[in-house]
Short mmCIF file of N, CA, C and O in Angstrom, two decimals:
data_model
loop_
_atom_site.label_atom_id
_atom_site.label_comp_id
_atom_site.label_asym_id
_atom_site.label_seq_id
_atom_site.Cartn_x
_atom_site.Cartn_y
_atom_site.Cartn_z
N MET A 21 -12.03 -5.88 61.04
CA MET A 21 -12.81 -6.23 59.89
C MET A 21 -11.97 -7.09 58.98
O MET A 21 -10.83 -6.78 58.69
N ARG A 22 -12.54 -8.13 58.51
CA ARG A 22 -11.82 -9.10 57.70
C ARG A 22 -12.33 -9.04 56.26
O ARG A 22 -13.52 -8.98 56.02
N ALA A 23 -11.39 -9.07 55.27
CA ALA A 23 -11.78 -9.05 53.86
C ALA A 23 -12.40 -10.38 53.50
O ALA A 23 -11.98 -11.42 53.97
N SER A 24 -13.44 -10.33 52.67
CA SER A 24 -14.06 -11.58 52.23
C SER A 24 -13.10 -12.31 51.31
O SER A 24 -12.26 -11.71 50.65
N THR A 25 -13.23 -13.61 51.27
CA THR A 25 -12.32 -14.39 50.46
C THR A 25 -13.04 -14.95 49.25
O THR A 25 -14.24 -15.21 49.29
N GLY A 26 -12.27 -15.13 48.20
CA GLY A 26 -12.82 -15.70 46.96
C GLY A 26 -12.73 -17.21 47.00
O GLY A 26 -12.51 -17.81 48.05
N ASP A 27 -12.89 -17.82 45.83
CA ASP A 27 -12.90 -19.28 45.72
C ASP A 27 -11.60 -19.91 46.19
O ASP A 27 -11.60 -20.99 46.75
N ALA A 28 -10.48 -19.25 45.99
CA ALA A 28 -9.19 -19.85 46.33
C ALA A 28 -8.73 -19.45 47.72
O ALA A 28 -7.59 -19.67 48.08
N GLY A 29 -9.56 -18.82 48.49
CA GLY A 29 -9.19 -18.41 49.83
C GLY A 29 -8.38 -17.12 49.86
O GLY A 29 -7.83 -16.78 50.88
N GLN A 30 -8.30 -16.39 48.73
CA GLN A 30 -7.57 -15.13 48.68
C GLN A 30 -8.57 -13.99 48.78
O GLN A 30 -9.73 -14.12 48.39
N PRO A 31 -8.12 -12.87 49.29
CA PRO A 31 -9.02 -11.71 49.36
C PRO A 31 -9.52 -11.35 47.96
O PRO A 31 -8.77 -11.44 46.98
N GLU A 32 -10.80 -10.92 47.86
CA GLU A 32 -11.40 -10.61 46.55
C GLU A 32 -10.70 -9.47 45.86
O GLU A 32 -10.55 -9.48 44.64
N ASP A 33 -10.24 -8.44 46.60
CA ASP A 33 -9.59 -7.31 45.94
C ASP A 33 -8.26 -7.75 45.30
O ASP A 33 -7.88 -7.27 44.24
N ALA A 34 -7.56 -8.69 45.88
CA ALA A 34 -6.33 -9.22 45.26
C ALA A 34 -6.66 -9.99 43.99
O ALA A 34 -5.94 -9.91 42.99
N MET A 35 -7.76 -10.75 44.00
CA MET A 35 -8.17 -11.49 42.80
C MET A 35 -8.58 -10.52 41.70
O MET A 35 -8.25 -10.73 40.54
N ASP A 36 -9.29 -9.46 42.07
CA ASP A 36 -9.69 -8.47 41.07
C ASP A 36 -8.48 -7.82 40.43
O ASP A 36 -8.45 -7.58 39.23
N ARG A 37 -7.47 -7.52 41.25
CA ARG A 37 -6.26 -6.91 40.71
C ARG A 37 -5.55 -7.87 39.76
O ARG A 37 -5.06 -7.48 38.71
N ARG A 38 -5.51 -9.14 40.10
CA ARG A 38 -4.86 -10.12 39.22
C ARG A 38 -5.63 -10.26 37.91
O ARG A 38 -5.03 -10.37 36.85
N LYS A 39 -6.94 -10.27 37.97
CA LYS A 39 -7.75 -10.36 36.75
C LYS A 39 -7.53 -9.13 35.88
O LYS A 39 -7.40 -9.22 34.67
N SER A 40 -7.47 -7.96 36.53
CA SER A 40 -7.23 -6.72 35.77
C SER A 40 -5.85 -6.73 35.13
O SER A 40 -5.68 -6.33 33.99
N LEU A 41 -4.87 -7.21 35.90
CA LEU A 41 -3.51 -7.29 35.37
C LEU A 41 -3.44 -8.27 34.20
O LEU A 41 -2.81 -7.99 33.18
N ALA A 42 -4.11 -9.40 34.33
CA ALA A 42 -4.13 -10.39 33.25
C ALA A 42 -4.79 -9.82 32.00
O ALA A 42 -4.32 -10.02 30.87
N ALA A 43 -5.88 -9.08 32.19
CA ALA A 43 -6.56 -8.46 31.04
C ALA A 43 -5.66 -7.43 30.38
O ALA A 43 -5.59 -7.33 29.15
N LEU A 44 -4.95 -6.65 31.18
CA LEU A 44 -4.04 -5.64 30.65
C LEU A 44 -2.90 -6.29 29.87
O LEU A 44 -2.55 -5.86 28.76
N VAL A 45 -2.32 -7.35 30.41
CA VAL A 45 -1.24 -8.07 29.72
C VAL A 45 -1.74 -8.65 28.41
O VAL A 45 -1.08 -8.56 27.37
N THR A 46 -2.94 -9.22 28.42
CA THR A 46 -3.52 -9.79 27.20
C THR A 46 -3.72 -8.71 26.14
O THR A 46 -3.39 -8.89 24.97
N ALA A 47 -4.25 -7.55 26.55
CA ALA A 47 -4.49 -6.46 25.60
C ALA A 47 -3.17 -5.95 25.03
O ALA A 47 -3.05 -5.70 23.82
N CYS A 48 -2.16 -5.79 25.88
CA CYS A 48 -0.85 -5.32 25.40
C CYS A 48 -0.23 -6.31 24.43
O CYS A 48 0.37 -5.93 23.43
N ALA A 49 -0.36 -7.59 24.75
CA ALA A 49 0.20 -8.61 23.86
C ALA A 49 -0.49 -8.59 22.50
O ALA A 49 0.16 -8.72 21.46
N ALA A 50 -1.80 -8.39 22.50
CA ALA A 50 -2.53 -8.34 21.23
C ALA A 50 -2.06 -7.17 20.39
O ALA A 50 -1.88 -7.29 19.17
N VAL A 51 -1.84 -6.02 21.03
CA VAL A 51 -1.37 -4.85 20.29
C VAL A 51 0.05 -5.07 19.80
O VAL A 51 0.40 -4.76 18.67
N ALA A 52 0.91 -5.64 20.65
CA ALA A 52 2.31 -5.85 20.28
C ALA A 52 2.47 -6.86 19.16
O ALA A 52 3.37 -6.74 18.33
N LEU A 53 1.60 -7.86 19.13
CA LEU A 53 1.73 -8.90 18.13
C LEU A 53 0.99 -8.59 16.83
O LEU A 53 1.19 -9.27 15.83
N ALA A 54 0.14 -7.58 16.83
CA ALA A 54 -0.59 -7.22 15.61
C ALA A 54 0.41 -6.66 14.60
O ALA A 54 1.34 -5.94 14.96
N PRO A 55 0.23 -6.99 13.31
CA PRO A 55 1.15 -6.46 12.32
C PRO A 55 1.03 -4.94 12.23
O PRO A 55 -0.06 -4.41 12.16
N ALA A 56 2.16 -4.30 12.27
CA ALA A 56 2.17 -2.84 12.18
C ALA A 56 2.05 -2.42 10.73
O ALA A 56 2.53 -3.10 9.83
N ALA A 57 1.40 -1.32 10.51
CA ALA A 57 1.31 -0.77 9.16
C ALA A 57 2.69 -0.23 8.80
O ALA A 57 3.31 0.45 9.60
N PRO A 58 3.20 -0.57 7.62
CA PRO A 58 4.52 -0.06 7.24
C PRO A 58 4.48 1.46 7.10
O PRO A 58 3.43 2.04 6.86
N ALA A 59 5.64 2.06 7.26
CA ALA A 59 5.73 3.52 7.17
C ALA A 59 5.27 4.01 5.80
O ALA A 59 4.75 5.11 5.68
N ASN A 60 5.46 3.21 4.78
CA ASN A 60 5.08 3.61 3.43
C ASN A 60 3.73 3.01 3.04
O ASN A 60 3.51 2.69 1.89
N ALA A 61 2.83 2.86 4.02
CA ALA A 61 1.54 2.23 3.74
C ALA A 61 0.66 3.09 2.84
O ALA A 61 -0.31 2.60 2.29
N ALA A 62 0.98 4.36 2.73
CA ALA A 62 0.19 5.21 1.84
C ALA A 62 0.30 4.65 0.43
O ALA A 62 1.37 4.21 0.01
N PRO A 63 -0.79 4.64 -0.30
CA PRO A 63 -0.75 4.05 -1.63
C PRO A 63 0.17 4.84 -2.57
O PRO A 63 0.29 6.05 -2.46
N PHE A 64 0.81 4.12 -3.47
CA PHE A 64 1.60 4.76 -4.51
C PHE A 64 0.63 5.10 -5.64
O PHE A 64 0.02 4.21 -6.22
N ILE A 65 0.50 6.35 -5.92
CA ILE A 65 -0.42 6.79 -6.96
C ILE A 65 0.41 7.17 -8.18
O ILE A 65 1.18 8.14 -8.15
N ALA A 66 0.25 6.38 -9.24
CA ALA A 66 0.99 6.63 -10.48
C ALA A 66 0.40 7.85 -11.18
O ALA A 66 -0.83 7.97 -11.29
N THR A 67 1.26 8.75 -11.63
CA THR A 67 0.79 9.94 -12.33
C THR A 67 1.12 9.90 -13.82
O THR A 67 0.46 10.55 -14.61
N SER A 68 2.15 9.13 -14.19
CA SER A 68 2.47 9.00 -15.62
C SER A 68 3.26 7.72 -15.87
O SER A 68 3.95 7.22 -14.98
N ILE A 69 3.10 7.23 -17.09
CA ILE A 69 3.81 6.03 -17.53
C ILE A 69 4.38 6.31 -18.91
O ILE A 69 3.69 6.83 -19.77
N THR A 70 5.64 5.92 -19.10
CA THR A 70 6.27 5.98 -20.41
C THR A 70 6.72 4.57 -20.77
O THR A 70 7.41 3.93 -19.98
N LEU A 71 6.31 4.11 -21.93
CA LEU A 71 6.71 2.80 -22.42
C LEU A 71 7.54 3.00 -23.68
O LEU A 71 7.08 3.56 -24.66
N ASP A 72 8.79 2.54 -23.62
CA ASP A 72 9.65 2.54 -24.81
C ASP A 72 9.69 1.11 -25.32
O ASP A 72 10.06 0.19 -24.59
N ARG A 73 9.29 0.95 -26.58
CA ARG A 73 9.28 -0.37 -27.22
C ARG A 73 10.20 -0.30 -28.43
O ARG A 73 10.07 0.59 -29.28
N SER A 74 11.12 -1.25 -28.49
CA SER A 74 12.05 -1.24 -29.63
C SER A 74 12.32 -2.66 -30.08
O SER A 74 12.09 -3.62 -29.36
N GLY A 75 12.79 -2.78 -31.32
CA GLY A 75 13.14 -4.08 -31.85
C GLY A 75 12.10 -4.63 -32.79
O GLY A 75 11.49 -3.90 -33.56
N GLY A 76 11.91 -5.94 -32.71
CA GLY A 76 11.02 -6.59 -33.64
C GLY A 76 11.73 -6.81 -34.97
O GLY A 76 12.88 -6.42 -35.15
N PHE A 77 11.05 -7.42 -35.90
CA PHE A 77 11.62 -7.75 -37.20
C PHE A 77 12.13 -6.51 -37.95
O PHE A 77 13.18 -6.53 -38.56
N ALA A 78 11.37 -5.41 -37.85
CA ALA A 78 11.73 -4.20 -38.59
C ALA A 78 12.59 -3.23 -37.78
O ALA A 78 12.93 -2.16 -38.26
N GLY A 79 12.94 -3.58 -36.56
CA GLY A 79 13.77 -2.69 -35.75
C GLY A 79 13.07 -1.40 -35.37
O GLY A 79 13.68 -0.34 -35.36
N GLN A 80 11.81 -1.47 -35.07
CA GLN A 80 11.01 -0.29 -34.73
C GLN A 80 11.42 0.31 -33.39
O GLN A 80 11.95 -0.38 -32.53
N GLN A 81 11.13 1.60 -33.25
CA GLN A 81 11.27 2.28 -31.95
C GLN A 81 10.05 3.14 -31.77
O GLN A 81 9.77 4.02 -32.60
N GLU A 82 9.30 2.88 -30.69
CA GLU A 82 8.10 3.66 -30.40
C GLU A 82 8.06 3.97 -28.92
O GLU A 82 8.56 3.22 -28.10
N THR A 83 7.44 5.11 -28.61
CA THR A 83 7.22 5.51 -27.23
C THR A 83 5.74 5.76 -27.03
O THR A 83 5.09 6.40 -27.87
N PHE A 84 5.21 5.25 -25.93
CA PHE A 84 3.80 5.44 -25.58
C PHE A 84 3.75 6.16 -24.23
O PHE A 84 4.50 5.80 -23.32
N GLN A 85 2.87 7.14 -24.12
CA GLN A 85 2.73 7.91 -22.89
C GLN A 85 1.30 7.80 -22.35
O GLN A 85 0.34 7.85 -23.13
N VAL A 86 1.20 7.66 -21.04
CA VAL A 86 -0.10 7.68 -20.37
C VAL A 86 0.04 8.58 -19.15
O VAL A 86 1.02 8.49 -18.42
N ASP A 87 -0.94 9.47 -18.97
CA ASP A 87 -1.00 10.25 -17.74
C ASP A 87 -2.47 10.37 -17.34
O ASP A 87 -3.34 9.75 -17.96
N ARG A 88 -2.73 11.17 -16.32
CA ARG A 88 -4.10 11.26 -15.82
C ARG A 88 -5.07 11.85 -16.82
O ARG A 88 -6.26 11.63 -16.73
N GLY A 89 -4.58 12.56 -17.81
CA GLY A 89 -5.44 13.14 -18.82
C GLY A 89 -5.66 12.26 -20.04
O GLY A 89 -6.42 12.60 -20.94
N THR A 90 -5.02 11.11 -20.08
CA THR A 90 -5.14 10.20 -21.22
C THR A 90 -6.47 9.45 -21.14
O THR A 90 -6.74 8.79 -20.14
N PRO A 91 -7.31 9.55 -22.19
CA PRO A 91 -8.55 8.77 -22.18
C PRO A 91 -8.24 7.28 -22.04
O PRO A 91 -7.40 6.74 -22.76
N GLY A 92 -8.85 6.64 -21.07
CA GLY A 92 -8.59 5.22 -20.82
C GLY A 92 -7.35 4.98 -19.96
O GLY A 92 -7.04 3.84 -19.64
N GLY A 93 -6.63 6.02 -19.57
CA GLY A 93 -5.39 5.89 -18.83
C GLY A 93 -5.52 5.47 -17.38
O GLY A 93 -4.59 4.85 -16.85
N PRO A 94 -6.62 5.79 -16.69
CA PRO A 94 -6.70 5.44 -15.27
C PRO A 94 -6.47 3.97 -14.94
O PRO A 94 -5.88 3.65 -13.92
N LEU A 95 -6.89 3.06 -15.79
CA LEU A 95 -6.67 1.63 -15.51
C LEU A 95 -5.18 1.31 -15.47
O LEU A 95 -4.70 0.66 -14.54
N ALA A 96 -4.43 1.76 -16.45
CA ALA A 96 -2.99 1.51 -16.48
C ALA A 96 -2.31 2.15 -15.27
O ALA A 96 -1.43 1.55 -14.65
N LEU A 97 -2.73 3.35 -14.90
CA LEU A 97 -2.14 4.03 -13.75
C LEU A 97 -2.45 3.29 -12.45
O LEU A 97 -1.58 3.16 -11.59
N ARG A 98 -3.68 2.79 -12.32
CA ARG A 98 -4.03 2.02 -11.12
C ARG A 98 -3.20 0.74 -11.03
O ARG A 98 -2.70 0.38 -9.96
N MET A 99 -3.06 0.04 -12.16
CA MET A 99 -2.27 -1.19 -12.15
C MET A 99 -0.81 -0.90 -11.79
O MET A 99 -0.17 -1.67 -11.07
N ALA A 100 -0.27 0.21 -12.29
CA ALA A 100 1.12 0.57 -12.00
C ALA A 100 1.32 0.99 -10.55
O ALA A 100 2.45 1.02 -10.07
N GLY A 101 0.23 1.30 -9.86
CA GLY A 101 0.31 1.63 -8.44
C GLY A 101 0.00 0.46 -7.53
O GLY A 101 0.04 0.59 -6.31
N SER A 102 -0.27 -0.70 -8.12
CA SER A 102 -0.63 -1.88 -7.32
C SER A 102 0.59 -2.47 -6.63
O SER A 102 1.73 -2.30 -7.06
N ARG A 103 0.33 -3.21 -5.55
CA ARG A 103 1.42 -3.88 -4.83
C ARG A 103 2.16 -4.86 -5.73
O ARG A 103 3.37 -4.98 -5.66
N ASP A 104 1.42 -5.58 -6.59
CA ASP A 104 2.06 -6.54 -7.49
C ASP A 104 3.07 -5.84 -8.40
O ASP A 104 4.16 -6.34 -8.63
N PHE A 105 2.68 -4.69 -8.94
CA PHE A 105 3.59 -3.97 -9.82
C PHE A 105 4.78 -3.42 -9.04
O PHE A 105 5.93 -3.51 -9.48
N LEU A 106 4.52 -2.86 -7.87
CA LEU A 106 5.60 -2.27 -7.07
C LEU A 106 6.62 -3.30 -6.62
O LEU A 106 7.77 -2.97 -6.35
N ARG A 107 6.24 -4.56 -6.56
CA ARG A 107 7.15 -5.64 -6.16
C ARG A 107 8.04 -6.14 -7.31
O ARG A 107 8.93 -6.95 -7.10
N LEU A 108 7.78 -5.69 -8.53
CA LEU A 108 8.55 -6.18 -9.67
C LEU A 108 10.03 -5.83 -9.54
O LEU A 108 10.40 -4.78 -9.01
N ARG A 109 10.86 -6.72 -10.06
CA ARG A 109 12.30 -6.43 -10.17
C ARG A 109 12.50 -5.39 -11.27
O ARG A 109 11.61 -5.11 -12.05
N ALA A 110 13.70 -4.90 -11.38
CA ALA A 110 14.02 -3.89 -12.40
C ALA A 110 14.12 -4.49 -13.79
O ALA A 110 13.95 -3.79 -14.78
N SER A 111 14.37 -5.81 -13.89
CA SER A 111 14.58 -6.40 -15.21
C SER A 111 14.18 -7.87 -15.23
O SER A 111 14.45 -8.61 -14.27
N TYR A 112 13.57 -8.26 -16.33
CA TYR A 112 13.23 -9.66 -16.61
C TYR A 112 13.75 -9.94 -18.02
O TYR A 112 13.21 -9.41 -18.99
N GLN A 113 14.81 -10.73 -18.11
CA GLN A 113 15.46 -10.97 -19.39
C GLN A 113 15.49 -12.47 -19.70
O GLN A 113 15.62 -13.29 -18.80
N PRO A 114 15.41 -12.82 -21.00
CA PRO A 114 15.48 -14.23 -21.38
C PRO A 114 16.92 -14.72 -21.32
O PRO A 114 17.87 -13.93 -21.38
N LYS A 115 17.08 -16.02 -21.22
CA LYS A 115 18.43 -16.60 -21.26
C LYS A 115 19.03 -16.43 -22.65
O LYS A 115 20.22 -16.21 -22.80
N ASP A 116 18.19 -16.52 -23.67
CA ASP A 116 18.64 -16.38 -25.06
C ASP A 116 17.95 -15.15 -25.66
O ASP A 116 16.77 -15.19 -25.99
N PRO A 117 18.67 -14.04 -25.81
CA PRO A 117 18.05 -12.80 -26.32
C PRO A 117 17.88 -12.77 -27.84
O PRO A 117 17.61 -11.72 -28.41
N CYS A 118 17.96 -13.88 -28.46
CA CYS A 118 17.95 -13.99 -29.91
C CYS A 118 16.62 -13.59 -30.55
O CYS A 118 15.57 -13.67 -29.95
N CYS A 119 16.72 -13.19 -31.72
CA CYS A 119 15.68 -13.29 -32.74
C CYS A 119 14.52 -12.32 -32.74
O CYS A 119 13.40 -12.67 -32.41
N ASP A 120 14.74 -11.11 -33.15
CA ASP A 120 13.69 -10.17 -33.52
C ASP A 120 12.56 -10.00 -32.52
O ASP A 120 11.40 -9.93 -32.87
N ARG A 121 12.89 -9.93 -31.28
CA ARG A 121 11.87 -9.73 -30.25
C ARG A 121 11.78 -8.25 -29.91
O ARG A 121 12.72 -7.49 -30.10
N PHE A 122 10.63 -7.85 -29.38
CA PHE A 122 10.48 -6.49 -28.88
C PHE A 122 11.10 -6.41 -27.49
O PHE A 122 10.97 -7.32 -26.68
N GLU A 123 11.76 -5.30 -27.23
CA GLU A 123 12.27 -4.98 -25.90
C GLU A 123 11.39 -3.87 -25.34
O GLU A 123 10.99 -2.96 -26.07
N TYR A 124 11.09 -3.96 -24.06
CA TYR A 124 10.19 -3.00 -23.41
C TYR A 124 10.89 -2.38 -22.21
O TYR A 124 11.52 -3.07 -21.42
N ARG A 125 10.76 -1.08 -22.09
CA ARG A 125 11.22 -0.36 -20.90
C ARG A 125 10.06 0.51 -20.42
O ARG A 125 9.63 1.43 -21.11
N LEU A 126 9.55 0.18 -19.26
CA LEU A 126 8.37 0.84 -18.69
C LEU A 126 8.84 1.70 -17.52
O LEU A 126 9.43 1.19 -16.57
N SER A 127 8.60 3.01 -17.61
CA SER A 127 8.98 3.94 -16.52
C SER A 127 7.72 4.57 -15.96
O SER A 127 6.92 5.14 -16.70
N VAL A 128 7.56 4.47 -14.65
CA VAL A 128 6.38 4.99 -13.98
C VAL A 128 6.81 6.05 -12.99
O VAL A 128 7.77 5.86 -12.23
N THR A 129 6.11 7.18 -12.99
CA THR A 129 6.34 8.25 -12.03
C THR A 129 5.14 8.29 -11.09
O THR A 129 3.99 8.19 -11.54
N TYR A 130 5.43 8.43 -9.80
CA TYR A 130 4.39 8.44 -8.78
C TYR A 130 4.25 9.83 -8.18
O TYR A 130 5.18 10.64 -8.25
N ARG A 131 3.10 10.08 -7.58
CA ARG A 131 2.81 11.39 -6.99
C ARG A 131 3.90 11.82 -6.02
O ARG A 131 4.23 13.00 -5.93
N SER A 132 4.49 10.90 -5.30
CA SER A 132 5.53 11.22 -4.31
C SER A 132 6.85 11.64 -4.95
O SER A 132 7.76 12.06 -4.26
N GLY A 133 6.96 11.46 -6.28
CA GLY A 133 8.21 11.74 -6.97
C GLY A 133 9.03 10.48 -7.22
O GLY A 133 10.02 10.51 -7.95
N TYR A 134 8.63 9.39 -6.59
CA TYR A 134 9.31 8.10 -6.79
C TYR A 134 9.15 7.67 -8.24
O TYR A 134 8.11 7.91 -8.86
N ARG A 135 10.18 7.03 -8.79
CA ARG A 135 10.12 6.48 -10.15
C ARG A 135 10.51 5.02 -10.12
O ARG A 135 11.41 4.63 -9.40
N LYS A 136 9.84 4.24 -10.93
CA LYS A 136 10.15 2.81 -11.05
C LYS A 136 10.27 2.49 -12.53
O LYS A 136 9.41 2.86 -13.32
N THR A 137 11.35 1.78 -12.90
CA THR A 137 11.56 1.37 -14.27
C THR A 137 11.75 -0.13 -14.30
O THR A 137 12.50 -0.68 -13.50
N VAL A 138 11.03 -0.78 -15.21
CA VAL A 138 11.10 -2.22 -15.37
C VAL A 138 11.33 -2.52 -16.85
O VAL A 138 10.66 -1.96 -17.71
N SER A 139 12.28 -3.42 -17.13
CA SER A 139 12.60 -3.79 -18.51
C SER A 139 12.36 -5.28 -18.71
O SER A 139 12.60 -6.08 -17.81
N THR A 140 11.93 -5.63 -19.93
CA THR A 140 11.77 -7.03 -20.29
C THR A 140 11.87 -7.18 -21.79
O THR A 140 11.95 -6.20 -22.54
N VAL A 141 11.86 -8.42 -22.23
CA VAL A 141 11.92 -8.75 -23.65
C VAL A 141 10.76 -9.69 -23.96
O VAL A 141 10.45 -10.59 -23.16
N GLN A 142 10.16 -9.48 -25.11
CA GLN A 142 9.05 -10.33 -25.56
C GLN A 142 9.45 -11.80 -25.50
O GLN A 142 10.55 -12.17 -25.90
N GLY A 143 8.57 -12.62 -24.97
CA GLY A 143 8.82 -14.05 -24.92
C GLY A 143 9.64 -14.52 -23.73
O GLY A 143 10.00 -15.69 -23.64
N THR A 144 9.95 -13.61 -22.80
CA THR A 144 10.70 -14.00 -21.61
C THR A 144 9.80 -14.82 -20.70
O THR A 144 8.71 -14.39 -20.36
N PRO A 145 10.26 -16.00 -20.30
CA PRO A 145 9.43 -16.82 -19.39
C PRO A 145 9.45 -16.24 -17.97
O PRO A 145 10.36 -15.50 -17.61
N ASP A 146 8.45 -16.59 -17.20
CA ASP A 146 8.37 -16.25 -15.78
C ASP A 146 8.29 -14.76 -15.49
O ASP A 146 8.70 -14.31 -14.42
N VAL A 147 7.76 -13.97 -16.41
CA VAL A 147 7.51 -12.56 -16.14
C VAL A 147 6.16 -12.49 -15.42
O VAL A 147 5.18 -13.06 -15.90
N PRO A 148 6.09 -11.79 -14.29
CA PRO A 148 4.81 -11.68 -13.60
C PRO A 148 3.74 -11.06 -14.52
O PRO A 148 4.02 -10.11 -15.26
N PRO A 149 2.53 -11.60 -14.48
CA PRO A 149 1.46 -11.14 -15.37
C PRO A 149 1.17 -9.65 -15.29
O PRO A 149 0.80 -9.04 -16.28
N ILE A 150 1.36 -9.04 -14.11
CA ILE A 150 1.05 -7.61 -13.98
C ILE A 150 1.89 -6.77 -14.93
O ILE A 150 1.42 -5.77 -15.46
N LEU A 151 3.11 -7.18 -15.21
CA LEU A 151 3.96 -6.40 -16.12
C LEU A 151 3.37 -6.42 -17.53
O LEU A 151 3.25 -5.37 -18.16
N TRP A 152 2.96 -7.59 -18.01
CA TRP A 152 2.37 -7.66 -19.36
C TRP A 152 1.03 -6.93 -19.41
O TRP A 152 0.69 -6.32 -20.42
N LYS A 153 0.27 -6.97 -18.33
CA LYS A 153 -1.02 -6.25 -18.30
C LYS A 153 -0.80 -4.75 -18.44
O LYS A 153 -1.51 -4.09 -19.21
N VAL A 154 0.17 -4.21 -17.72
CA VAL A 154 0.45 -2.77 -17.81
C VAL A 154 0.97 -2.42 -19.20
O VAL A 154 0.53 -1.45 -19.82
N ILE A 155 1.90 -3.22 -19.70
CA ILE A 155 2.44 -2.96 -21.05
C ILE A 155 1.32 -2.96 -22.08
O ILE A 155 1.22 -2.05 -22.91
N THR A 156 0.47 -3.96 -22.05
CA THR A 156 -0.63 -4.08 -23.02
C THR A 156 -1.57 -2.89 -22.92
O THR A 156 -1.99 -2.33 -23.95
N GLU A 157 -1.90 -2.48 -21.71
CA GLU A 157 -2.83 -1.36 -21.54
C GLU A 157 -2.21 -0.04 -22.00
O GLU A 157 -2.87 0.77 -22.63
N VAL A 158 -0.92 0.16 -21.73
CA VAL A 158 -0.25 1.39 -22.18
C VAL A 158 -0.16 1.41 -23.70
O VAL A 158 -0.39 2.45 -24.33
N GLU A 159 0.12 0.27 -24.33
CA GLU A 159 0.14 0.23 -25.81
C GLU A 159 -1.25 0.52 -26.36
O GLU A 159 -1.39 1.17 -27.39
N ARG A 160 -2.28 0.06 -25.68
CA ARG A 160 -3.67 0.22 -26.16
C ARG A 160 -4.15 1.67 -26.09
O ARG A 160 -4.72 2.18 -27.03
N VAL A 161 -3.89 2.34 -24.94
CA VAL A 161 -4.48 3.67 -24.76
C VAL A 161 -3.47 4.81 -24.84
O VAL A 161 -3.86 5.98 -24.95
N GLY A 162 -2.18 4.49 -24.77
CA GLY A 162 -1.17 5.54 -24.72
C GLY A 162 -1.04 6.32 -26.01
O GLY A 162 -1.34 5.81 -27.09
N THR A 163 -0.60 7.55 -25.86
CA THR A 163 -0.31 8.37 -27.04
C THR A 163 1.08 7.99 -27.50
O THR A 163 2.03 7.96 -26.70
N GLY A 164 1.21 7.64 -28.74
CA GLY A 164 2.47 7.12 -29.26
C GLY A 164 3.23 8.11 -30.10
O GLY A 164 2.71 9.12 -30.56
N SER A 165 4.49 7.77 -30.31
CA SER A 165 5.32 8.58 -31.22
C SER A 165 6.17 7.65 -32.06
O SER A 165 6.37 6.52 -31.77
#
């Protein structure tokens, strides 16, 4: 008994095996080349924010607190858990620290226990907008002292 041949004169079962192998290689390559989810892909959920603001013309010192129980606080907490916020450097400082500006130190605590602190000075150029958004929201809704 002779095996039937396909278009290229090869036995059909050999062609089927090659097609199956090609499909398997293609599927494996797709899986291997797909971006893997990072180990820390779980979202960072901010549970509290402390903003220390000092300086200005009168040399003021104030602290603002936001946590999950703060009315209006969820927006600030969500922003502090965003990828943009988590990518911030620890400090954004001006070249010239002169002249009655406010200094800000923002400390965020996350559900995992991780803490992130970012410092800046009023009027510093090239500060990512997410930092000013979080600072503004914490000043707006935070409980102050």
